[in-house]
Coordinates of C-alpha atoms in Angstrom, one line a residue:
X1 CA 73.1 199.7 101.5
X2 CA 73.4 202.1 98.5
X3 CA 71.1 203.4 96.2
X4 CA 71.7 204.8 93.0
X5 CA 71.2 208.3 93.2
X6 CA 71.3 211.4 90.9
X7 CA 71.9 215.1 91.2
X8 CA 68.1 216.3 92.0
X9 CA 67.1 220.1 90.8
X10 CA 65.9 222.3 93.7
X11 CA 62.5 223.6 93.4
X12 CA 61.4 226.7 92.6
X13 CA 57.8 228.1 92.7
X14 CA 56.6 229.3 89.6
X15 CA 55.1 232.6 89.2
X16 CA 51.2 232.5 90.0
X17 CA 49.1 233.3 87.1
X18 CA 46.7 236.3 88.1
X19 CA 43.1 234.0 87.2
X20 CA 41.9 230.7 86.8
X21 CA 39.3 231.0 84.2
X22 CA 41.0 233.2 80.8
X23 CA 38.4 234.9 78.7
X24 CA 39.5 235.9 75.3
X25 CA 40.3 239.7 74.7
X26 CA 37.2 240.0 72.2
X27 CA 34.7 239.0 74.8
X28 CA 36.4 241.2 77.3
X29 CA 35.6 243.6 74.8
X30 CA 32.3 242.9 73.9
X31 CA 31.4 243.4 78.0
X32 CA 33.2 246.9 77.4
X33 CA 31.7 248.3 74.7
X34 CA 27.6 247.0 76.3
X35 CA 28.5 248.1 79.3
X36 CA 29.1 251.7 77.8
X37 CA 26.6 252.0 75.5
X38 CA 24.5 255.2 76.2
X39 CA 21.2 254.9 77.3
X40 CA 18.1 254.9 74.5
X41 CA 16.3 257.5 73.2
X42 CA 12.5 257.7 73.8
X43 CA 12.0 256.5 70.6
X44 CA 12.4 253.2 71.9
X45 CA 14.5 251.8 68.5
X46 CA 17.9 252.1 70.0
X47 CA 16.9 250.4 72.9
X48 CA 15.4 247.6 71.3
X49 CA 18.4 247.4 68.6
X50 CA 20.6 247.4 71.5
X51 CA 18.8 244.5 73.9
X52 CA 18.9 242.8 70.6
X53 CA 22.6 242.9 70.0
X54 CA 23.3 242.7 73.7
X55 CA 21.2 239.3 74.3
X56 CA 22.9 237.8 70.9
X57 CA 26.3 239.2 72.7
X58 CA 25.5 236.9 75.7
X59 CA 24.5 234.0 73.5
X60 CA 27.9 233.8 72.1
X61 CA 29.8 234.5 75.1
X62 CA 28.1 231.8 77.6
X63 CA 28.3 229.4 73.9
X64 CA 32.4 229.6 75.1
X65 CA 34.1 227.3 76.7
X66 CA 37.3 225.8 77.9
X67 CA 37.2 223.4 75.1
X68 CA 37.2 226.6 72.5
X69 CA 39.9 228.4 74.4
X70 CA 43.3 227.1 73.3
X71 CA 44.1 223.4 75.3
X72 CA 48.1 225.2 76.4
X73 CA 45.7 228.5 77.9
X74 CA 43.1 226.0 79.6
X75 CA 45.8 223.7 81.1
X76 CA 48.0 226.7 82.6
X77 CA 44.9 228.4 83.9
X78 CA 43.6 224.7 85.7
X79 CA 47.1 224.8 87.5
X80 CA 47.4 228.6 88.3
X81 CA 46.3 230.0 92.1
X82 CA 47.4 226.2 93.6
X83 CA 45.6 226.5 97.2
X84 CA 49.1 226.8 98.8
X85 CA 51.7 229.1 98.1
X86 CA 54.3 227.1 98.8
X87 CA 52.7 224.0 96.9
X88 CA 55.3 223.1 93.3
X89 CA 53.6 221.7 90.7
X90 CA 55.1 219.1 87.5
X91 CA 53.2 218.4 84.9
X92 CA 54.2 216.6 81.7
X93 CA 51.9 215.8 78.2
X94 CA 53.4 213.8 75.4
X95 CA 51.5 212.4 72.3
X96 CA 51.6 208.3 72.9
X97 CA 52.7 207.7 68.7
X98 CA 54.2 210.5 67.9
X99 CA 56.1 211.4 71.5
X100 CA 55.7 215.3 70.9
X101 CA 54.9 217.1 73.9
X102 CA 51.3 218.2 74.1
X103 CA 52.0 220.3 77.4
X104 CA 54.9 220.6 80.1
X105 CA 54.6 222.7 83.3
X106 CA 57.9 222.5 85.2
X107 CA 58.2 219.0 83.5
X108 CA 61.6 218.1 84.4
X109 CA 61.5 219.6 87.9
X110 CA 62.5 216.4 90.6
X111 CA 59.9 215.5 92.6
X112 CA 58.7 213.0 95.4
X113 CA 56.1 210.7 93.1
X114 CA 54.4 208.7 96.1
X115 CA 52.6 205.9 94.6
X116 CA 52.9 206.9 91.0
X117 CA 56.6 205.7 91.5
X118 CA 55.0 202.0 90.8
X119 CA 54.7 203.2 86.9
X120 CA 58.4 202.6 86.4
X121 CA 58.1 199.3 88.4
X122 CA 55.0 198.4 86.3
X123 CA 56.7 199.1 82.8
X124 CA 60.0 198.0 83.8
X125 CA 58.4 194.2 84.3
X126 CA 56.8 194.3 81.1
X127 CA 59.8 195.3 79.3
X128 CA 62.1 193.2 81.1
X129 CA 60.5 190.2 82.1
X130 CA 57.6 190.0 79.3
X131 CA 54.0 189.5 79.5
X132 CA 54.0 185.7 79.6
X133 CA 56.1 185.6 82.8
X134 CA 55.5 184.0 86.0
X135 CA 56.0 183.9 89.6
X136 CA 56.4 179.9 90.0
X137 CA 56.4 178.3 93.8
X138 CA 57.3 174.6 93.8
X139 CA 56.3 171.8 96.5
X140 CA 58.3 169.1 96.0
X141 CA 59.9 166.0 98.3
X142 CA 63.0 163.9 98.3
X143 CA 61.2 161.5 99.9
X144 CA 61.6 162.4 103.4
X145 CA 61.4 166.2 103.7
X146 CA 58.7 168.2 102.1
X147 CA 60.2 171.4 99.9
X148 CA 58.3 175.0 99.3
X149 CA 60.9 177.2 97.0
X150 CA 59.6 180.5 96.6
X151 CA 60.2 182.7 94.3
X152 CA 59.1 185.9 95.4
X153 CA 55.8 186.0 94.5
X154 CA 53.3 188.4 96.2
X155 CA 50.7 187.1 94.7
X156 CA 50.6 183.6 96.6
X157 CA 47.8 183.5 98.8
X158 CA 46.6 186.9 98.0
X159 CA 43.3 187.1 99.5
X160 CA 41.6 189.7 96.5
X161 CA 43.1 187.0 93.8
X162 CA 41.8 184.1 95.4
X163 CA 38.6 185.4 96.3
X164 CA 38.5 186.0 92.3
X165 CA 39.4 182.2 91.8
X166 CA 37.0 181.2 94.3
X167 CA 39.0 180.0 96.7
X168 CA 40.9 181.0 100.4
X169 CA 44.7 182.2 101.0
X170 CA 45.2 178.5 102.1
X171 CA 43.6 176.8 99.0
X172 CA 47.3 176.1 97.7
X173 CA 48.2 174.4 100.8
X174 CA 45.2 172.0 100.7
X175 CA 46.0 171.2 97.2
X176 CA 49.4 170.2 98.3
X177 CA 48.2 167.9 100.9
X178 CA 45.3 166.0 99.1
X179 CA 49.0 165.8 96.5
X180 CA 51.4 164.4 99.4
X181 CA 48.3 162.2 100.5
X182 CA 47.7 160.5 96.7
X183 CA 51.8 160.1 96.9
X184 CA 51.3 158.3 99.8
X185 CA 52.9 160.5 102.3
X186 CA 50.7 160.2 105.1
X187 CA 53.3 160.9 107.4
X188 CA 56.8 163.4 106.7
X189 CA 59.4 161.5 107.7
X190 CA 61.6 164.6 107.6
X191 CA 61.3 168.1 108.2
X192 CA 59.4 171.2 106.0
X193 CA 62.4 173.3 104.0
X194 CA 61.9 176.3 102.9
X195 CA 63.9 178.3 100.3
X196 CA 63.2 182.4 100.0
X197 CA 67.0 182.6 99.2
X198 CA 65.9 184.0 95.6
X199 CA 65.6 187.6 97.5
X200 CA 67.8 188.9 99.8
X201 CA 67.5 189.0 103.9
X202 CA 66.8 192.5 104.0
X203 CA 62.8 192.6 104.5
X204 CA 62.2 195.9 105.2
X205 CA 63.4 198.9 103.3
X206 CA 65.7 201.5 105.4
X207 CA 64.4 204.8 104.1
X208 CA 60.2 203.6 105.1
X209 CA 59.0 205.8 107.7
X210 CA 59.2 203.8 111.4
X211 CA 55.3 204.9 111.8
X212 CA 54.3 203.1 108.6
X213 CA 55.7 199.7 109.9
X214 CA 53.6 197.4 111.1
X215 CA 50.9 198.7 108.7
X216 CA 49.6 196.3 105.9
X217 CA 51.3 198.7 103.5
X218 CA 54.6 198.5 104.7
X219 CA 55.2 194.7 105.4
X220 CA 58.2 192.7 104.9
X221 CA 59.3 191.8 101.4
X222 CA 60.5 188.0 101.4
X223 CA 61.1 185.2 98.9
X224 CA 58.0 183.5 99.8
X225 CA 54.9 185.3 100.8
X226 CA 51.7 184.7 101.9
X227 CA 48.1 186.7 102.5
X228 CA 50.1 190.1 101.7
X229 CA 52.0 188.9 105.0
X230 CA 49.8 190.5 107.2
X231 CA 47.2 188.3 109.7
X232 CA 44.0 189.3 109.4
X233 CA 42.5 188.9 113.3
X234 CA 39.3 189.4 114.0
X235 CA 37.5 188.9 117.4
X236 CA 33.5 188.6 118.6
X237 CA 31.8 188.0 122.1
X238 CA 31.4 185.0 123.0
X239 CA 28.2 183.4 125.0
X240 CA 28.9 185.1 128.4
X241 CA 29.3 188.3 129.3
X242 CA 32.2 189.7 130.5
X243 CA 34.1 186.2 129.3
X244 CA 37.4 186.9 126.8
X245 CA 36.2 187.6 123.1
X246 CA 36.8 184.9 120.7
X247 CA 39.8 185.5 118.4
X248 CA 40.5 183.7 115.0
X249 CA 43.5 184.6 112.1
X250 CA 43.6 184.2 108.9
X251 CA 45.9 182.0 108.3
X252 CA 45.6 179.9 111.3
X253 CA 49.1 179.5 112.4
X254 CA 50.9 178.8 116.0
X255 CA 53.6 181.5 115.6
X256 CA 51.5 184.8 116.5
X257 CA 51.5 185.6 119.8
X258 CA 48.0 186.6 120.7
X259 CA 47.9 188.2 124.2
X260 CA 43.8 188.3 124.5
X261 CA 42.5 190.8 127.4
X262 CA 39.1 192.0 125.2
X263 CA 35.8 191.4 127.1
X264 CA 32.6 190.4 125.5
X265 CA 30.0 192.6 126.2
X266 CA 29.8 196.0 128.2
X267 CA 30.7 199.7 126.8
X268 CA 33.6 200.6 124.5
X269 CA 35.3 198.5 121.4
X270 CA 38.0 196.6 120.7
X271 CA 41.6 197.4 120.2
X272 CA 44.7 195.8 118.5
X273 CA 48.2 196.9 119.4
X274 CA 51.1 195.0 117.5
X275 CA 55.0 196.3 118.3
X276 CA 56.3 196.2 115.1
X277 CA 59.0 193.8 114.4
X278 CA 57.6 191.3 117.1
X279 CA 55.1 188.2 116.8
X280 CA 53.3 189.9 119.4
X281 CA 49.3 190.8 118.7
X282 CA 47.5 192.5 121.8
X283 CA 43.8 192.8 122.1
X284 CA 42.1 195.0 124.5
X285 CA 38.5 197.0 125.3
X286 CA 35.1 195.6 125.1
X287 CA 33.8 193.3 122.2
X288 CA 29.9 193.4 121.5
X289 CA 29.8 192.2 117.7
X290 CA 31.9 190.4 115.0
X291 CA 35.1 192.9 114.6
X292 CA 37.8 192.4 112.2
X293 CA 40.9 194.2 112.7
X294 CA 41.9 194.4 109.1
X295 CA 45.6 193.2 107.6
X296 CA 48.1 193.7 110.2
X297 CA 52.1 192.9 109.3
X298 CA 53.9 189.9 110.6
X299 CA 57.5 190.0 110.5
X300 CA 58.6 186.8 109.4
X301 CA 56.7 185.8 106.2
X302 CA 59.1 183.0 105.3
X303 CA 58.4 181.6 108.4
X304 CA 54.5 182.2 108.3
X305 CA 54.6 180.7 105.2
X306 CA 55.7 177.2 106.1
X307 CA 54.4 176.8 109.4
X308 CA 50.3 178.0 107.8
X309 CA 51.3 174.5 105.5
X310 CA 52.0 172.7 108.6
X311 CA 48.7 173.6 110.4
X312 CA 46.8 172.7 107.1
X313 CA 49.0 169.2 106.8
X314 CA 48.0 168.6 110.4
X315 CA 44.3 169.4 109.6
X316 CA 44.6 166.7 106.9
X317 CA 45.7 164.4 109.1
X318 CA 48.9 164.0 107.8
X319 CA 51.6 163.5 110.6
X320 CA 54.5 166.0 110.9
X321 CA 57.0 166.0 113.7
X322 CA 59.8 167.9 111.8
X323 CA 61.0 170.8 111.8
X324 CA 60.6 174.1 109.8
X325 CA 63.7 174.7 108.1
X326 CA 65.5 177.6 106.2
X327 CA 67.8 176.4 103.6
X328 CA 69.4 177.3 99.9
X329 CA 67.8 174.5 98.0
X330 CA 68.5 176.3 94.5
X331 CA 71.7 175.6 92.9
X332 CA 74.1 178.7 91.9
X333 CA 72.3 178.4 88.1
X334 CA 68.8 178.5 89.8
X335 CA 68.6 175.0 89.2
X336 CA 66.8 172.9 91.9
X337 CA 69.0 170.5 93.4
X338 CA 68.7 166.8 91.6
X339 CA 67.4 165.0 94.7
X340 CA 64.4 167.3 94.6
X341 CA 61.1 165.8 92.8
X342 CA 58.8 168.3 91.7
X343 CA 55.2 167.5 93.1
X344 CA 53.3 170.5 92.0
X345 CA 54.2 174.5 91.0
X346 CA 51.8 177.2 91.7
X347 CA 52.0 180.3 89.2
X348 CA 50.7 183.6 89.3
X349 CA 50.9 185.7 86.2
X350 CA 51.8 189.3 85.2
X351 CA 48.5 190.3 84.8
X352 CA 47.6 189.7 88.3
X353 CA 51.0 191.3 90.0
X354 CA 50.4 194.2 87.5
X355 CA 46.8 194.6 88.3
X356 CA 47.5 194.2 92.1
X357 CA 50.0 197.2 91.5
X358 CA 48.4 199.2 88.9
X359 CA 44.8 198.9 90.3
X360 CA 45.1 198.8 94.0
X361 CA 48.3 200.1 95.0
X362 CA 49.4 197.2 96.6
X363 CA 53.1 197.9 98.4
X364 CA 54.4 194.5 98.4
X365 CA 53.4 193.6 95.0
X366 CA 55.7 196.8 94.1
X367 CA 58.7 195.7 95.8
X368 CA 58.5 191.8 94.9
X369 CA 58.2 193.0 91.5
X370 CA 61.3 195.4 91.7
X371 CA 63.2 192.6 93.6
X372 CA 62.5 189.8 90.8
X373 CA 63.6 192.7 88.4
X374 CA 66.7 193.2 89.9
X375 CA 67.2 188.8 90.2
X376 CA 66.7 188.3 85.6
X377 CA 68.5 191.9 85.1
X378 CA 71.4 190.7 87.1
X379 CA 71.5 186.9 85.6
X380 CA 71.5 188.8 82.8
X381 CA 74.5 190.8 83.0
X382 CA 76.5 187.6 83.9
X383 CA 75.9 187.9 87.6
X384 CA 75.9 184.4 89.3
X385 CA 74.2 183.6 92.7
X386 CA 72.2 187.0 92.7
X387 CA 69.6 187.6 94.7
X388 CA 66.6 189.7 94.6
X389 CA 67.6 193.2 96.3
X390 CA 66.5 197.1 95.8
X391 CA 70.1 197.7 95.1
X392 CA 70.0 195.4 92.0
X393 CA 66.6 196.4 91.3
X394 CA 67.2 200.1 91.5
X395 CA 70.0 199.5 89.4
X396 CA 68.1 197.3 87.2
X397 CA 65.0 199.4 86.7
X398 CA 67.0 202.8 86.4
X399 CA 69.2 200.5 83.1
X400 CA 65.9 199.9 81.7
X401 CA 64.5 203.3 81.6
X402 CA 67.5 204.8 80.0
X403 CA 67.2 202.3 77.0
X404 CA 64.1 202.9 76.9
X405 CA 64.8 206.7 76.2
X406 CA 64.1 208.1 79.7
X407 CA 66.8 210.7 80.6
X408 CA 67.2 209.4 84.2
X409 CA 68.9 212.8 85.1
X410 CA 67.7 213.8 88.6
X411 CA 66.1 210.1 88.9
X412 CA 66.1 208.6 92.4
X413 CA 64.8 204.6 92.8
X414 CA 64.8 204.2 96.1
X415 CA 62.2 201.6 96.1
X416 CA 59.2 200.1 93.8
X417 CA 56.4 200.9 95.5
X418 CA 57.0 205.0 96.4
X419 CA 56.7 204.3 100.2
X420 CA 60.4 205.9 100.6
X421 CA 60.2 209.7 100.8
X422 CA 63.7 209.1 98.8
X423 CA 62.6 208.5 95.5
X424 CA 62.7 211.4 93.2
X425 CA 61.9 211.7 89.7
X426 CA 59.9 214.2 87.0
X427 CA 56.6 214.5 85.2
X428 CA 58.2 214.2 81.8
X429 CA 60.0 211.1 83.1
X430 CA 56.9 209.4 84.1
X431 CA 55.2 210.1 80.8
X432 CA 58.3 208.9 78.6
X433 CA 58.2 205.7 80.6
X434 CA 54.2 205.4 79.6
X435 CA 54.9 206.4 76.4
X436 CA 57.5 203.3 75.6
X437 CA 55.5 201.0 77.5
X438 CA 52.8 201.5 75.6
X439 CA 54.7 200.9 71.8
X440 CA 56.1 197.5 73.2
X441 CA 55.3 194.0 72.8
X442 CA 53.0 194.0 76.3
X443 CA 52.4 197.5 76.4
X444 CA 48.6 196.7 76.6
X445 CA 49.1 195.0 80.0
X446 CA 50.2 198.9 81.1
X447 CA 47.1 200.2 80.7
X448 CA 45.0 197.2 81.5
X449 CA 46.9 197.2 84.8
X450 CA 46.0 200.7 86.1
X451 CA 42.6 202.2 87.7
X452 CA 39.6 202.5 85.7
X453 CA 37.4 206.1 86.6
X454 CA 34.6 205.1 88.4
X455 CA 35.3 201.4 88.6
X456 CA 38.3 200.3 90.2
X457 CA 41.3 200.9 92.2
X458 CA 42.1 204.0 93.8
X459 CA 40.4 205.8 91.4
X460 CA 37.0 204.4 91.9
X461 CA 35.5 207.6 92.9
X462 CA 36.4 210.0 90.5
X463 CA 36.5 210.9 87.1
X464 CA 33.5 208.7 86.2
X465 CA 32.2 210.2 82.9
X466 CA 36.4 209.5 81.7
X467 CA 35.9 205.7 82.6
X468 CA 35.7 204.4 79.0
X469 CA 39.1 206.9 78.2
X470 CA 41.5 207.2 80.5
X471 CA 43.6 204.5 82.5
X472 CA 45.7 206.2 86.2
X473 CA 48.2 205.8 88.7
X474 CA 47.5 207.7 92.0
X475 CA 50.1 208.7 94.8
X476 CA 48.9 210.1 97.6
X477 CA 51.6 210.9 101.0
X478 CA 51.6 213.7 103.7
X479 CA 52.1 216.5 101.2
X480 CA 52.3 215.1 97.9
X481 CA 49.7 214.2 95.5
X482 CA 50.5 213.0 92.4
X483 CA 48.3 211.3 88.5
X484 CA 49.8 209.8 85.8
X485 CA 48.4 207.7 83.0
X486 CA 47.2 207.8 79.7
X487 CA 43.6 209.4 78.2
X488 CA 42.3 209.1 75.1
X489 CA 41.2 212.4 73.3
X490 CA 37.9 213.1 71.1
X491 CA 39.5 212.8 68.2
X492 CA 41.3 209.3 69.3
X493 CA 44.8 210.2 70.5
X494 CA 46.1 208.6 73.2
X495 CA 48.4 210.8 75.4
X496 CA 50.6 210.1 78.3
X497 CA 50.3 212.2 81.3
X498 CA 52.2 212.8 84.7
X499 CA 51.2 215.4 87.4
X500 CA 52.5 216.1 90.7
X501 CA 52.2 218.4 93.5
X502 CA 54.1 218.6 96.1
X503 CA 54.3 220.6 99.4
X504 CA 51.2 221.6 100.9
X505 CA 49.6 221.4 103.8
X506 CA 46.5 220.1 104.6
X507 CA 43.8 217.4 102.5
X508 CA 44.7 216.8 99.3
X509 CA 41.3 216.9 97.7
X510 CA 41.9 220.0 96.0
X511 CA 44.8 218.8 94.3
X512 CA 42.9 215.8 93.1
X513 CA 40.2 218.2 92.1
X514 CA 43.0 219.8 89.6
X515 CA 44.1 216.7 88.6
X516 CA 40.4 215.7 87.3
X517 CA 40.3 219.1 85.7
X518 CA 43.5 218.4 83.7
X519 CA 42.2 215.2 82.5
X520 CA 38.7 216.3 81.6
X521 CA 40.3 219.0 79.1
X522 CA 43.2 216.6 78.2
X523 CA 39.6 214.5 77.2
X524 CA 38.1 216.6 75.5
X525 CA 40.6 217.9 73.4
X526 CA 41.2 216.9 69.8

């Protein structure tokens, strides 16, 4: 598979400015001339004329602060001494209404984003699919077999947005029953069909990292989705000791193969090994209390999808001896087919894929997103029977950027989430993406999608005095660390930042640490 790929610049370190913290030449002067001021006569009047002028010297000085020292000088000294030589830094600035740079630091340098990659994902929806747009999944019936049509929407069975609705992951699927059951389908004559044709039948991306699959964060993207495709398996002793723990998944389903060797009781805890790729779950070790594993990938989500339905229809006593069944039902046009009667369509809007994104980083979201992108940009340019791809939405979102004003020199899409160590692209380009976002119809979704300081998201632990002012998009990979959003300033402007390092070895909590620095000053300016 291709991806559209540019000519990336090389890096080059820039020169390390000598000190961090840049006093003014008249202060440095005003230490020189007290510290060689000659000693008092016994009179004692010079001496207290001097400890006079000297203390109202040292009022003045400690009175200076970053916020008086000129907002270029501040922002070059916050990035100068980086912890590690070999560390490059991109940072970009631009005024949101009037798009004049407030500050650039190797701006158009290429870099590896990480997770900030998801701002061109996130702006490329809103300005190509709109704020009022929808991820619709239909259950429908020709009578004798039951339909689910996807189309691509992570958000179905999302356990953080249905835990905001109140409900489970498998709340849609009871729904549909108790709908089947008032049609009078108490028994499916036919067999379960399921349609995830609108993507394509590559799930996982070819550039992700083999030690990241498996992982929640790196799960197969499909046409139909469900509970971030991950099982969530948890395990707890039962009433004798030594007997095998009790296991139960969310959602229940007859497709994973649990192979179950924990214990209840005794020394040690429990342990979950899952070959990625395979249906296989193995549990091992000693079990002495309720222990959930967390979100652990399954490889089939299509497949998870329908057969979760049947457990639920089963559990609802309505009788099923079908089978689960892939098939096209869509027509070339996206049509349904006409023997199809629509029973029910569950939506999930922009606001929650956005936020989902934006807020909490979530992979799949990304790449669903990126996917449908690539499905409307393709219809639109006269492309029948397209399907959901990263090709077509690398293609797509890298089109949208340039009329948007981006120069997508140097710009790499490899995918939409920033999982690929392929992806390349700069500061300024990141900002210039914000900064058009933000003047369109929707553009207030952009913001309202990202991490609040303090609040939410991945940037719930910093920044907390910004929280009321600035709106981010964190990256975070081996070596790279990476901010970009917008802040407000004290005088009201809003500005559209981008900052990356990449490089370095080690934690990246002093990076972060830079970053905060950047935007406190970026805050407090006028």
């Amino acid at each position: 598979m291709s991806m559209l790929k540019r000519t990336t610049t090389s890096f080059t370190l820039p020169r390390p400015i000598a000190s961090r913290r840049v006093r003014p030449r008249f202060i440095r002067n005003a230490f020189s001339s007290r510290s060689s001021a000659q000693a008092p006569d016994s009179s004692g009047f010079n001496f207290a004329l001097g400890s006079i002028v000297g203390i109202c010297c040292w009022a003045a000085i400690s009175s200076i602060t970053y916020a008086q020292i000129p907002l270029d000088q501040s922002l070059r000294s916050a990035i100068s001494n980086l912890p590690h030589v070999q560390t490059v830094a991109g940072v970009c600035v631009l005024d949101v209404a009037t798009g004049a740079t407030i500050f650039t630091h190797h701006g158009d340098r290429a870099m590896i984003p990480a997770s900030t990659m998801k701002v061109f994902t996130i702006t490329a929806g809103v300005l190509e699919l709109g704020r009022d747009f929808t991820f619709d999944t239909i259950m429908g019936t020709d009578g004798t077999n039951v339909y689910i049509i996807g189309s691509g929407d992570p958000g179905f069975g999302d356990p953080k947005i249905a835990r905001a609705q109140g409900q489970s992951v498998t709340s849609v699927f009871e729904r549909w029953a108790d709908i089947l059951i008032e049609q009078g389908m108490t028994t499916i004559l036919g067999d379960i069909v399921i349609d995830a044709s609108i993507f394509d039948q590559q799930l996982i991306h070819p550039a992700w990292e083999q030690s990241d699959l498996g992982k929640w964060y790196a799960t197969p993207v499909s046409g139909l989705n469900i509970n971030d495709n991950c099982l969530d398996i948890t395990v707890k002793p039962a009433a004798t000791l030594g007997a095998p723990a009790l296991v139960s998944i969310i959602p229940d389903n007859t497709l994973a193969r649990i192979v179950n060797k924990c214990r209840s009781g005794g020394k040690g805890k429990p342990v979950l090994h899952h070959p990625p790729g395979t249906r296989e779950y193995r549990i091992s070790g000693r079990c002495t209390k309720r222990w959930p594993f967390g979100p652990v990938a399954f490889p089939e989500p299509a497949a998870l999808t329908a057969d979760a339905f049947r457990v639920i229809l089963q559990r609802k006593g309505i009788a099923f001896a079908g089978q689960l069944l892939h098939r096209r039902v869509r027509q070339e046009s996206g049509q349904l087919s006409p023997e199809v009667f629509v029973l029910d369509v569950h939506r999930t809007g922009m606001a929650d894929i956005l936020g989902r994104i934006g807020k909490n980083s979530q992979n799949l979201f990304a790449e669903c997103l990126l996917k449908r992108i690539g499905v409307e940009w393709s219809q639109r340019h006269g492309l029948t029977h397209a399907s959901g791809s990263w090709e077509s939405g690398s293609r797509a979102i890298v089109d949208i950027l340039t009329r948007s004003g981006v120069d997508t020199n140097g710009l790499i899409v490899s995918d939409g989430s920033g999982l690929s160590r392929e992806n390349r692209c700069s500061a300024r380009q990141l900002a210039i993406a914000l900064m058009h976002a933000h003047r369109q119809s929707g553009g207030e979704l952009v913001w309202q999608s990202l991490a609040v300081p303090g609040e939410s998201g991945s940037l719930r632990r910093r920044m907390k005095g910004l929280k009321s002012v600035l709106r981010g998009k964190t990256g975070t990979m081996r070596g790279i660390s990476a901010l970009a959003g917008y802040v407000d300033t004290k005088s009201g402007r809003r500005l559209a930042f981008a900052m990356m390092f990449n490089g370095y070895r080690g934690p990246s909590a002093p990076y972060k640490a830079i970053q905060d620095r950047i935007c406190q000053l970026l805050a407090d300016s006028h």
